[in-house]
mmCIF file of C-alpha atoms and ligand atoms in Angstrom:
data_model
loop_
_atom_site.group_PDB
_atom_site.id
_atom_site.type_symbol
_atom_site.label_atom_id
_atom_site.label_comp_id
_atom_site.label_asym_id
_atom_site.label_seq_id
_atom_site.Cartn_x
_atom_site.Cartn_y
_atom_site.Cartn_z
ATOM 1 C CA MET A 16 0.225 0.254 0.549
ATOM 2 C CA ALA A 17 1.102 3.067 -0.989
ATOM 3 C CA PHE A 18 1.264 6.411 1.594
ATOM 4 C CA PRO A 19 1.374 10.213 0.954
ATOM 5 C CA GLU A 20 4.917 11.511 -0.362
ATOM 6 C CA ARG A 21 3.938 14.873 1.407
ATOM 7 C CA PHE A 22 4.721 14.002 4.684
ATOM 8 C CA SER A 23 7.902 11.482 3.868
ATOM 9 C CA ASN A 24 10.682 13.640 4.423
ATOM 10 C CA LEU A 25 9.518 14.548 7.810
ATOM 11 C CA PRO A 26 12.392 13.698 10.468
ATOM 12 C CA ASP A 27 11.485 11.313 14.011
ATOM 13 C CA TYR A 28 10.044 13.274 16.581
ATOM 14 C CA ALA A 29 12.561 14.402 18.878
ATOM 15 C CA PHE A 30 11.995 11.935 21.661
ATOM 16 C CA PRO A 31 12.843 9.102 19.683
ATOM 17 C CA ARG A 32 15.675 11.024 17.628
ATOM 18 C CA LEU A 33 17.179 11.890 21.585
ATOM 19 C CA ARG A 34 16.409 7.997 22.939
ATOM 20 C CA ALA A 35 17.880 6.749 20.116
ATOM 21 C CA LEU A 36 21.098 8.975 20.764
ATOM 22 C CA ILE A 37 21.773 8.057 24.085
ATOM 23 C CA ASP A 38 19.979 5.757 26.158
ATOM 24 C CA HIS A 39 21.709 2.646 24.903
ATOM 25 C CA LEU A 40 24.507 4.730 26.447
ATOM 26 C CA PRO A 41 25.431 4.263 30.851
ATOM 27 C CA ALA A 42 23.967 7.577 32.435
ATOM 28 C CA GLY A 43 27.038 8.554 34.492
ATOM 29 C CA GLY A 44 24.914 9.643 37.312
ATOM 30 C CA ASP A 45 21.120 10.150 38.695
ATOM 31 C CA PRO A 46 19.604 10.876 35.424
ATOM 32 C CA ILE A 47 17.644 14.104 35.529
ATOM 33 C CA ALA A 48 15.452 14.817 32.849
ATOM 34 C CA MET A 49 16.068 17.969 31.298
ATOM 35 C CA THR A 50 14.322 17.693 27.827
ATOM 36 C CA ILE A 51 10.661 18.186 27.481
ATOM 37 C CA GLY A 52 8.478 21.186 28.053
ATOM 38 C CA GLU A 53 6.143 19.610 30.645
ATOM 39 C CA PRO A 54 5.304 21.544 33.307
ATOM 40 C CA ARG A 55 6.030 20.575 36.755
ATOM 41 C CA HIS A 56 4.626 23.466 39.397
ATOM 42 C CA PRO A 57 0.857 21.748 40.852
ATOM 43 C CA PHE A 58 -2.247 23.001 38.989
ATOM 44 C CA PRO A 59 -4.425 24.696 41.191
ATOM 45 C CA ASP A 60 -5.915 22.690 43.725
ATOM 46 C CA TRP A 61 -9.839 23.603 42.441
ATOM 47 C CA VAL A 62 -8.905 21.194 39.587
ATOM 48 C CA GLY A 63 -10.493 17.754 41.179
ATOM 49 C CA GLU A 64 -13.915 19.458 42.899
ATOM 50 C CA THR A 65 -14.602 21.116 39.964
ATOM 51 C CA ILE A 66 -14.679 17.737 37.992
ATOM 52 C CA ALA A 67 -16.432 16.393 40.551
ATOM 53 C CA ALA A 68 -18.664 18.745 40.747
ATOM 54 C CA THR A 69 -19.439 18.235 36.891
ATOM 55 C CA LEU A 70 -18.748 14.604 36.281
ATOM 56 C CA ASP A 71 -22.722 14.369 34.950
ATOM 57 C CA GLY A 72 -21.040 16.014 31.808
ATOM 58 C CA PHE A 73 -18.839 13.356 30.175
ATOM 59 C CA GLY A 74 -22.573 11.421 30.168
ATOM 60 C CA LYS A 75 -22.580 14.331 27.403
ATOM 61 C CA TYR A 76 -21.424 15.099 23.745
ATOM 62 C CA PRO A 77 -19.842 18.369 24.217
ATOM 63 C CA PRO A 78 -19.816 21.755 22.435
ATOM 64 C CA ASN A 79 -17.316 22.005 19.247
ATOM 65 C CA GLU A 80 -16.222 25.216 19.671
ATOM 66 C CA GLY A 81 -17.003 25.247 23.649
ATOM 67 C CA THR A 82 -19.174 26.428 26.522
ATOM 68 C CA PRO A 83 -20.266 29.896 25.832
ATOM 69 C CA GLU A 84 -19.348 29.886 29.094
ATOM 70 C CA LEU A 85 -16.295 28.785 28.515
ATOM 71 C CA ARG A 86 -15.496 30.837 25.463
ATOM 72 C CA ALA A 87 -16.917 34.295 27.387
ATOM 73 C CA ALA A 88 -14.413 33.486 29.838
ATOM 74 C CA ILE A 89 -10.892 32.859 27.431
ATOM 75 C CA ALA A 90 -12.759 36.750 25.964
ATOM 76 C CA GLY A 91 -12.795 38.040 28.926
ATOM 77 C CA TRP A 92 -9.216 37.058 29.952
ATOM 78 C CA VAL A 93 -8.347 38.444 26.306
ATOM 79 C CA GLN A 94 -9.778 41.998 27.256
ATOM 80 C CA ARG A 95 -8.229 42.247 30.818
ATOM 81 C CA ARG A 96 -4.496 40.309 29.288
ATOM 82 C CA TYR A 97 -4.720 42.441 25.943
ATOM 83 C CA GLY A 98 -6.985 44.921 26.587
ATOM 84 C CA VAL A 99 -9.446 44.025 22.862
ATOM 85 C CA THR A 100 -12.755 42.740 22.885
ATOM 86 C CA ILE A 101 -13.111 39.811 20.747
ATOM 87 C CA ASP A 102 -16.817 38.485 20.081
ATOM 88 C CA PRO A 103 -17.227 34.936 21.944
ATOM 89 C CA ALA A 104 -19.914 33.621 19.901
ATOM 90 C CA THR A 105 -17.845 33.982 16.749
ATOM 91 C CA GLN A 106 -14.111 34.902 16.959
ATOM 92 C CA VAL A 107 -13.107 32.333 20.221
ATOM 93 C CA CYS A 108 -12.809 28.046 19.740
ATOM 94 C CA ASN A 109 -11.798 26.475 22.438
ATOM 95 C CA VAL A 110 -8.575 23.486 21.707
ATOM 96 C CA ASN A 111 -6.948 20.220 22.143
ATOM 97 C CA GLY A 112 -4.301 22.428 23.523
ATOM 98 C CA THR A 113 -2.224 24.925 21.124
ATOM 99 C CA ARG A 114 -0.577 21.931 19.401
ATOM 100 C CA GLU A 115 -4.284 20.807 17.661
ATOM 101 C CA ALA A 116 -5.290 24.680 17.077
ATOM 102 C CA LEU A 117 -1.903 25.675 15.280
ATOM 103 C CA PHE A 118 -2.650 22.638 13.443
ATOM 104 C CA ASN A 119 -5.878 22.729 12.053
ATOM 105 C CA ALA A 120 -6.252 26.449 11.631
ATOM 106 C CA CYS A 121 -3.935 26.116 9.311
ATOM 107 C CA ILE A 122 -5.235 23.570 7.130
ATOM 108 C CA ALA A 123 -9.329 25.478 7.478
ATOM 109 C CA THR A 124 -7.646 28.948 6.287
ATOM 110 C CA ALA A 125 -4.146 28.380 3.983
ATOM 111 C CA PRO A 126 -5.396 28.949 0.233
ATOM 112 C CA GLU A 127 -4.084 25.877 -2.045
ATOM 113 C CA LEU A 128 -2.941 27.959 -4.386
ATOM 114 C CA LYS A 129 -1.675 31.584 -4.158
ATOM 115 C CA HIS A 130 -1.238 33.687 -7.733
ATOM 116 C CA GLY A 131 -1.650 31.044 -8.932
ATOM 117 C CA LYS A 132 1.053 28.988 -7.663
ATOM 118 C CA THR A 133 1.632 27.017 -4.892
ATOM 119 C CA PRO A 134 1.673 28.653 -1.375
ATOM 120 C CA VAL A 135 4.550 28.779 1.031
ATOM 121 C CA VAL A 136 4.444 28.758 5.488
ATOM 122 C CA LEU A 137 6.966 31.314 6.695
ATOM 123 C CA MET A 138 8.048 29.990 10.613
ATOM 124 C CA PRO A 139 10.999 30.430 12.866
ATOM 125 C CA ASN A 140 14.249 28.211 12.321
ATOM 126 C CA PRO A 141 14.431 26.158 15.189
ATOM 127 C CA PHE A 142 10.732 26.416 16.083
ATOM 128 C CA TYR A 143 7.759 24.101 17.451
ATOM 129 C CA GLN A 144 7.484 20.998 15.177
ATOM 130 C CA VAL A 145 3.813 20.778 14.388
ATOM 131 C CA TYR A 146 4.336 24.432 12.292
ATOM 132 C CA ALA A 147 6.228 22.913 9.220
ATOM 133 C CA VAL A 148 3.520 19.987 8.985
ATOM 134 C CA ALA A 149 1.287 21.944 9.143
ATOM 135 C CA ALA A 150 1.896 23.740 6.194
ATOM 136 C CA ILE A 151 2.309 20.214 4.524
ATOM 137 C CA ALA A 152 -0.688 19.182 5.359
ATOM 138 C CA SER A 153 -2.295 21.992 3.804
ATOM 139 C CA GLY A 154 -0.665 21.785 0.670
ATOM 140 C CA ALA A 155 2.070 24.893 0.926
ATOM 141 C CA GLU A 156 5.839 24.539 1.129
ATOM 142 C CA PRO A 157 7.187 25.062 4.550
ATOM 143 C CA VAL A 158 10.080 28.375 4.521
ATOM 144 C CA PHE A 159 12.239 27.521 7.399
ATOM 145 C CA VAL A 160 13.835 31.213 7.999
ATOM 146 C CA PRO A 161 16.408 31.027 10.743
ATOM 147 C CA ALA A 162 15.927 32.504 13.913
ATOM 148 C CA THR A 163 19.415 33.167 15.106
ATOM 149 C CA ALA A 164 21.292 35.327 18.044
ATOM 150 C CA ALA A 165 22.293 37.273 14.893
ATOM 151 C CA THR A 166 18.231 38.111 14.137
ATOM 152 C CA GLY A 167 17.796 38.704 18.069
ATOM 153 C CA PHE A 168 16.155 34.708 17.932
ATOM 154 C CA LEU A 169 12.648 35.882 15.815
ATOM 155 C CA PRO A 170 12.647 34.970 11.983
ATOM 156 C CA ASP A 171 13.937 38.536 10.275
ATOM 157 C CA TYR A 172 10.359 37.718 7.240
ATOM 158 C CA GLU A 173 11.338 40.993 5.781
ATOM 159 C CA ALA A 174 14.184 40.189 4.774
ATOM 160 C CA LEU A 175 12.523 37.138 2.605
ATOM 161 C CA PRO A 176 12.583 38.063 -1.216
ATOM 162 C CA PRO A 177 9.039 39.808 -1.768
ATOM 163 C CA GLU A 178 8.967 36.234 -4.699
ATOM 164 C CA ILE A 179 8.660 33.992 -1.455
ATOM 165 C CA LEU A 180 6.077 37.067 0.239
ATOM 166 C CA ASP A 181 3.947 36.903 -2.239
ATOM 167 C CA ARG A 182 2.853 32.969 -2.330
ATOM 168 C CA ALA A 183 2.658 33.203 1.333
ATOM 169 C CA THR A 184 -0.352 32.642 3.222
ATOM 170 C CA ALA A 185 0.536 32.629 6.639
ATOM 171 C CA ALA A 186 3.428 33.346 8.928
ATOM 172 C CA TYR A 187 3.808 31.206 11.874
ATOM 173 C CA ILE A 188 5.376 33.118 15.093
ATOM 174 C CA CYS A 189 6.449 32.355 18.387
ATOM 175 C CA SER A 190 6.447 34.885 21.118
ATOM 176 C CA PRO A 191 8.408 33.918 23.483
ATOM 177 C CA ALA A 192 9.781 31.915 21.673
ATOM 178 C CA ASN A 193 10.649 27.927 21.869
ATOM 179 C CA PRO A 194 13.279 27.244 22.206
ATOM 180 C CA GLN A 195 14.939 30.046 21.887
ATOM 181 C CA GLY A 196 13.203 32.137 24.232
ATOM 182 C CA ALA A 197 13.007 35.575 22.993
ATOM 183 C CA ILE A 198 10.219 38.168 23.455
ATOM 184 C CA ALA A 199 8.656 39.579 19.924
ATOM 185 C CA PRO A 200 8.566 43.137 21.221
ATOM 186 C CA ALA A 201 5.636 45.532 19.986
ATOM 187 C CA ASP A 202 7.515 46.988 16.865
ATOM 188 C CA TYR A 203 8.692 43.987 15.692
ATOM 189 C CA LEU A 204 4.876 42.529 15.401
ATOM 190 C CA ALA A 205 3.922 45.574 13.452
ATOM 191 C CA ARG A 206 6.257 45.531 11.011
ATOM 192 C CA LEU A 207 4.930 41.472 10.500
ATOM 193 C CA MET A 208 2.035 43.020 10.524
ATOM 194 C CA ALA A 209 1.986 45.698 8.121
ATOM 195 C CA LEU A 210 4.356 42.756 5.981
ATOM 196 C CA ALA A 211 1.070 40.676 6.124
ATOM 197 C CA GLU A 212 -0.779 42.746 4.886
ATOM 198 C CA LYS A 213 1.250 43.868 1.729
ATOM 199 C CA HIS A 214 2.069 40.399 0.737
ATOM 200 C CA ASP A 215 -1.869 39.595 1.630
ATOM 201 C CA PHE A 216 -0.787 36.377 4.356
ATOM 202 C CA ARG A 217 -2.025 35.778 7.935
ATOM 203 C CA VAL A 218 -0.146 35.856 11.297
ATOM 204 C CA LEU A 219 -0.947 33.000 13.402
ATOM 205 C CA ALA A 220 0.861 33.697 16.746
ATOM 206 C CA ASP A 221 1.308 31.129 18.933
ATOM 207 C CA GLU A 222 1.698 32.633 22.345
ATOM 208 C CA CYS A 223 1.527 29.296 24.375
ATOM 209 C CA TYR A 224 4.088 30.597 27.518
ATOM 210 C CA SER A 225 2.340 34.174 27.409
ATOM 211 C CA GLU A 226 2.394 33.988 30.754
ATOM 212 C CA ILE A 227 5.695 33.162 31.984
ATOM 213 C CA TYR A 228 8.378 36.133 31.898
ATOM 214 C CA SER A 229 11.267 37.188 33.221
ATOM 215 C CA ALA A 230 10.765 40.924 33.803
ATOM 216 C CA GLU A 231 7.288 42.637 31.381
ATOM 217 C CA PRO A 232 4.180 40.471 30.207
ATOM 218 C CA PRO A 233 4.870 40.385 26.219
ATOM 219 C CA PRO A 234 3.236 42.136 23.563
ATOM 220 C CA GLY A 235 0.326 39.910 22.325
ATOM 221 C CA ALA A 236 -0.326 40.190 18.935
ATOM 222 C CA LEU A 237 -4.115 41.389 18.972
ATOM 223 C CA ALA A 238 -2.823 44.273 21.037
ATOM 224 C CA VAL A 239 -0.854 45.014 18.002
ATOM 225 C CA MET A 240 -3.104 44.373 15.655
ATOM 226 C CA GLN A 241 -5.394 46.824 17.731
ATOM 227 C CA ALA A 242 -3.243 49.340 18.218
ATOM 228 C CA THR A 243 -1.630 49.206 13.934
ATOM 229 C CA GLY A 244 -5.480 48.791 12.587
ATOM 230 C CA THR A 245 -4.253 45.609 11.052
ATOM 231 C CA ASP A 246 -7.297 43.902 9.600
ATOM 232 C CA PRO A 247 -8.667 41.410 11.814
ATOM 233 C CA GLU A 248 -8.653 38.812 9.509
ATOM 234 C CA ARG A 249 -4.772 38.936 9.369
ATOM 235 C CA VAL A 250 -4.148 37.535 12.026
ATOM 236 C CA MET A 251 -4.827 34.415 14.896
ATOM 237 C CA ILE A 252 -3.623 33.951 18.736
ATOM 238 C CA PHE A 253 -3.377 30.541 20.543
ATOM 239 C CA ASN A 254 -3.148 29.354 23.758
ATOM 240 C CA SER A 255 -3.360 27.099 26.686
ATOM 241 C CA LEU A 256 -3.732 26.335 30.412
ATOM 242 C CA SER A 257 -0.664 23.856 29.514
ATOM 243 C CA LYS A 258 1.976 26.407 30.074
ATOM 244 C CA ARG A 259 0.323 29.139 32.087
ATOM 245 C CA SER A 260 -1.762 26.369 34.858
ATOM 246 C CA ASN A 261 0.627 23.162 34.725
ATOM 247 C CA LEU A 262 -2.468 21.494 33.456
ATOM 248 C CA PRO A 263 -0.303 20.087 29.920
ATOM 249 C CA GLY A 264 -2.921 16.594 30.473
ATOM 250 C CA LEU A 265 -6.222 18.958 30.573
ATOM 251 C CA ARG A 266 -5.512 19.544 26.584
ATOM 252 C CA SER A 267 -6.899 22.320 26.824
ATOM 253 C CA GLY A 268 -6.671 25.721 24.997
ATOM 254 C CA PHE A 269 -7.769 28.185 22.457
ATOM 255 C CA VAL A 270 -7.283 29.913 19.120
ATOM 256 C CA ALA A 271 -9.455 33.190 19.067
ATOM 257 C CA GLY A 272 -9.042 35.681 15.474
ATOM 258 C CA GLY A 273 -11.803 37.302 12.888
ATOM 259 C CA PRO A 274 -14.907 36.213 12.596
ATOM 260 C CA GLN A 275 -14.704 34.300 8.729
ATOM 261 C CA ALA A 276 -11.293 32.704 9.554
ATOM 262 C CA MET A 277 -12.336 31.387 12.397
ATOM 263 C CA ALA A 278 -15.776 30.321 10.795
ATOM 264 C CA ARG A 279 -13.770 28.073 8.989
ATOM 265 C CA VAL A 280 -11.469 27.085 11.647
ATOM 266 C CA LYS A 281 -14.672 26.126 13.464
ATOM 267 C CA GLN A 282 -16.352 24.374 10.838
ATOM 268 C CA LEU A 283 -13.240 22.372 9.722
ATOM 269 C CA ARG A 284 -13.394 21.236 13.783
ATOM 270 C CA SER A 285 -16.701 20.189 13.635
ATOM 271 C CA TYR A 286 -16.391 17.648 11.390
ATOM 272 C CA GLN A 287 -12.914 16.374 11.968
ATOM 273 C CA GLY A 288 -12.558 17.917 15.911
ATOM 274 C CA ALA A 289 -12.416 16.580 19.434
ATOM 275 C CA PRO A 290 -14.165 18.777 21.429
ATOM 276 C CA VAL A 291 -12.968 19.080 24.727
ATOM 277 C CA PRO A 292 -14.873 17.289 27.618
ATOM 278 C CA LEU A 293 -17.510 18.827 29.575
ATOM 279 C CA PRO A 294 -16.156 18.909 33.086
ATOM 280 C CA LEU A 295 -13.184 19.638 31.281
ATOM 281 C CA GLN A 296 -14.034 22.797 29.693
ATOM 282 C CA ALA A 297 -15.716 24.009 33.534
ATOM 283 C CA VAL A 298 -11.985 23.086 34.647
ATOM 284 C CA SER A 299 -11.296 25.233 31.840
ATOM 285 C CA ARG A 300 -13.661 27.975 32.392
ATOM 286 C CA ARG A 301 -12.393 28.619 36.199
ATOM 287 C CA ALA A 302 -8.579 29.004 34.730
ATOM 288 C CA TRP A 303 -9.314 31.310 32.663
ATOM 289 C CA ASP A 304 -11.428 33.959 35.184
ATOM 290 C CA ASP A 305 -8.603 33.023 37.992
ATOM 291 C CA GLU A 306 -5.070 35.042 37.805
ATOM 292 C CA GLU A 307 -3.542 33.916 41.549
ATOM 293 C CA HIS A 308 -2.369 30.460 40.229
ATOM 294 C CA VAL A 309 -0.375 32.378 37.533
ATOM 295 C CA ARG A 310 1.183 34.885 39.510
ATOM 296 C CA ALA A 311 2.173 31.682 42.328
ATOM 297 C CA ASN A 312 3.464 30.567 39.539
ATOM 298 C CA LEU A 313 5.373 33.152 38.168
ATOM 299 C CA ALA A 314 6.755 33.812 41.182
ATOM 300 C CA LEU A 315 7.706 30.057 41.074
ATOM 301 C CA TYR A 316 9.971 30.304 37.892
ATOM 302 C CA ALA A 317 11.027 33.874 39.031
ATOM 303 C CA SER A 318 13.143 31.686 41.908
ATOM 304 C CA LYS A 319 13.879 29.430 39.211
ATOM 305 C CA PHE A 320 15.459 31.889 36.750
ATOM 306 C CA ARG A 321 17.456 33.964 39.544
ATOM 307 C CA MET A 322 19.065 30.098 40.736
ATOM 308 C CA THR A 323 19.716 29.491 37.435
ATOM 309 C CA ALA A 324 21.559 33.297 36.843
ATOM 310 C CA GLU A 325 23.174 32.294 39.674
ATOM 311 C CA VAL A 326 24.610 29.173 38.378
ATOM 312 C CA PHE A 327 25.550 30.327 35.381
ATOM 313 C CA ALA A 328 27.144 33.861 36.425
ATOM 314 C CA GLY A 329 30.162 34.122 33.849
ATOM 315 C CA ILE A 330 29.556 32.051 31.681
ATOM 316 C CA GLN A 331 30.292 32.637 28.477
ATOM 317 C CA GLY A 332 26.702 32.312 25.648
ATOM 318 C CA PHE A 333 24.543 32.322 28.429
ATOM 319 C CA GLN A 334 21.589 34.496 28.698
ATOM 320 C CA LEU A 335 18.293 34.193 30.235
ATOM 321 C CA PRO A 336 15.063 33.548 28.877
ATOM 322 C CA GLU A 337 12.791 36.797 27.932
ATOM 323 C CA GLY A 338 9.964 34.437 28.612
ATOM 324 C CA GLY A 339 9.302 30.612 28.740
ATOM 325 C CA PHE A 340 11.458 27.782 30.139
ATOM 326 C CA PHE A 341 14.299 26.652 28.264
ATOM 327 C CA LEU A 342 17.762 28.052 28.133
ATOM 328 C CA TRP A 343 19.256 27.744 25.061
ATOM 329 C CA LEU A 344 22.703 27.273 25.320
ATOM 330 C CA PRO A 345 25.881 27.543 22.861
ATOM 331 C CA VAL A 346 27.666 23.739 22.817
ATOM 332 C CA PRO A 347 30.860 24.090 24.596
ATOM 333 C CA GLU A 348 34.321 24.316 22.137
ATOM 334 C CA GLY A 349 35.283 20.440 22.366
ATOM 335 C CA CYS A 350 31.495 19.544 21.330
ATOM 336 C CA ALA A 351 30.968 18.984 17.479
ATOM 337 C CA ASP A 352 27.313 20.027 17.530
ATOM 338 C CA GLY A 353 24.879 19.312 19.895
ATOM 339 C CA GLU A 354 24.876 16.391 19.930
ATOM 340 C CA ALA A 355 27.564 15.590 20.440
ATOM 341 C CA ALA A 356 27.026 17.959 24.019
ATOM 342 C CA ALA A 357 24.108 16.308 24.888
ATOM 343 C CA VAL A 358 25.791 12.608 24.574
ATOM 344 C CA LYS A 359 29.213 13.982 26.792
ATOM 345 C CA LEU A 360 26.203 15.329 29.287
ATOM 346 C CA TRP A 361 24.662 12.041 29.768
ATOM 347 C CA THR A 362 27.382 9.641 29.957
ATOM 348 C CA GLU A 363 29.054 11.782 32.308
ATOM 349 C CA THR A 364 26.592 13.359 34.576
ATOM 350 C CA GLY A 365 22.954 11.495 33.592
ATOM 351 C CA VAL A 366 21.255 14.557 32.996
ATOM 352 C CA ARG A 367 19.433 14.541 29.719
ATOM 353 C CA VAL A 368 19.334 17.838 27.116
ATOM 354 C CA LEU A 369 17.784 18.434 23.674
ATOM 355 C CA PRO A 370 20.755 18.512 20.877
ATOM 356 C CA GLY A 371 19.139 21.525 18.640
ATOM 357 C CA ALA A 372 19.441 20.500 15.753
ATOM 358 C CA TYR A 373 16.002 17.928 16.447
ATOM 359 C CA LEU A 374 14.558 20.987 16.602
ATOM 360 C CA SER A 375 15.621 22.764 13.683
ATOM 361 C CA ARG A 376 16.047 22.385 9.822
ATOM 362 C CA ASP A 377 18.739 22.110 8.691
ATOM 363 C CA THR A 378 18.897 24.780 5.153
ATOM 364 C CA ALA A 379 20.515 25.633 1.964
ATOM 365 C CA ALA A 380 22.332 27.742 5.263
ATOM 366 C CA GLY A 381 22.666 24.913 7.487
ATOM 367 C CA ASN A 382 21.169 23.992 10.531
ATOM 368 C CA PRO A 383 21.107 27.299 13.372
ATOM 369 C CA GLY A 384 20.108 24.632 15.889
ATOM 370 C CA ASP A 385 22.846 22.632 15.305
ATOM 371 C CA GLN A 386 25.347 24.111 17.516
ATOM 372 C CA TYR A 387 22.590 24.515 20.262
ATOM 373 C CA ILE A 388 21.462 22.932 23.221
ATOM 374 C CA ARG A 389 17.442 23.286 25.003
ATOM 375 C CA VAL A 390 17.268 23.184 28.696
ATOM 376 C CA ALA A 391 13.871 22.368 30.490
ATOM 377 C CA LEU A 392 14.003 25.119 33.327
ATOM 378 C CA VAL A 393 10.875 22.536 34.835
ATOM 379 C CA ALA A 394 12.511 20.426 37.360
ATOM 380 C CA PRO A 395 11.502 21.001 40.980
ATOM 381 C CA GLU A 396 13.860 23.616 42.299
ATOM 382 C CA ALA A 397 16.561 21.682 44.127
ATOM 383 C CA GLU A 398 16.421 18.384 41.050
ATOM 384 C CA LEU A 399 16.609 21.858 38.324
ATOM 385 C CA LYS A 400 19.877 23.119 40.726
ATOM 386 C CA ALA A 401 22.198 19.657 40.849
ATOM 387 C CA GLY A 402 21.384 19.238 37.075
ATOM 388 C CA LEU A 403 22.249 22.938 36.014
ATOM 389 C CA THR A 404 25.783 22.644 38.543
ATOM 390 C CA ARG A 405 26.063 19.377 37.557
ATOM 391 C CA LEU A 406 26.001 20.327 32.779
ATOM 392 C CA ARG A 407 27.595 23.982 33.462
ATOM 393 C CA ASP A 408 31.184 21.745 35.629
ATOM 394 C CA CYS A 409 30.440 19.904 32.207
ATOM 395 C CA LEU A 410 30.147 21.949 28.910
ATOM 396 C CA TYR A 411 31.627 25.353 30.776
ATOM 397 C CA GLY A 412 34.154 24.123 33.806
HETATM 398 C C1 PLP B 526 6.250 26.307 20.999
HETATM 399 C C2 PLP B 526 4.747 25.869 21.590
HETATM 400 N N1 PLP B 526 3.550 26.062 20.906
HETATM 401 C C3 PLP B 526 2.664 25.286 21.119
HETATM 402 C C4 PLP B 526 3.149 24.171 21.824
HETATM 403 C C5 PLP B 526 1.615 22.914 22.466
HETATM 404 O O1 PLP B 526 1.288 23.331 23.985
HETATM 405 P P1 PLP B 526 -0.234 22.737 24.202
HETATM 406 O O2 PLP B 526 -1.310 22.333 23.049
HETATM 407 O O3 PLP B 526 -0.668 21.871 25.050
HETATM 408 O O4 PLP B 526 -0.837 24.103 24.597
HETATM 409 C C6 PLP B 526 3.843 24.032 22.871
HETATM 410 C C7 PLP B 526 4.305 22.770 24.151
HETATM 411 O O5 PLP B 526 5.571 22.493 24.652
HETATM 412 C C8 PLP B 526 4.692 25.045 22.423
HETATM 413 O O6 PLP B 526 6.346 24.583 23.205
#
């Protein structure tokens, strides 16, 4: 039996690749995993009681786009966080986490042809891997745009040739960025929106780390859209409770955007989507309404960031993330690349990190991630400190 050609070149996902790289090698110490971006802080203590109180909801098919109460809570959060009013009836859809929506929204909104040509979808490189699969599934060519130290770890879409920009149907932007931790300033987002208006493409803003930052709350794409008078149909934001509320297993997030684009997203989802179960929608509603647990979470990250800065004080190339919870560390001299650094670290100390190249693609100009490792700052603080200290001494000592 044949399989689709368009997915045949997909690399293995990052975590199986890491297992193949290091699992057959002995660990050089008690294993400490700093690979996956899975929050480990406690989630709010009212989650269980909310599920218990709404248990009968498991006996019903949930509404595709979220209950009116949940959509109102999301619109309320967008209003409080970004000062932007969106209509919960037409501009919000509850989804199973941003990953689902980042995939589906591209397929639902990106046309098959642009000016008679195969379209392109722009994305940063390195990047959260679903963007590329969404682009391919929509029939577009992914264009990987380096987001390196030289570009402030954000993709320089303005530098792309006009013929590429004219074929673009969508551009992903991730802020705070996974893996580099860069936050897109408001003027960067404003220039991206002007580019989108000029070349007629949509901006798909992955903001799932928006509530984890070291100084100021990151600017949001909807706020910039409003401030610049950009067509609301051009911009979609994606967020979830995975990082904000330490509920990655809840699988609950949202996509919000212009009513026409959202009608397409909702329509496609009504055929193929798996709506979030009603008791979990009730938890979600409560979580979007509550900021207290989000502040407590941020305080825990602030403490981790302070500790991390102390451990890495004076190490060249070290930078705390502006947002999100990953360190994006250049490999030290003596290691050929991120894979070599990950193997050395595992076999000498038992610390597991992800080679940067597993999050980025080879391009004609090289692979912008292959000289980096990604380190997740999610473990409990004492374990994290032990892991970071071993990492520092092994790679940068
Ligand atoms: C940049 C980025 N986007 C999206 C996601 C998906 O998160 P979720 O589907 O849990 O909202 C992740 C998860 O790690 C991520 O790092």
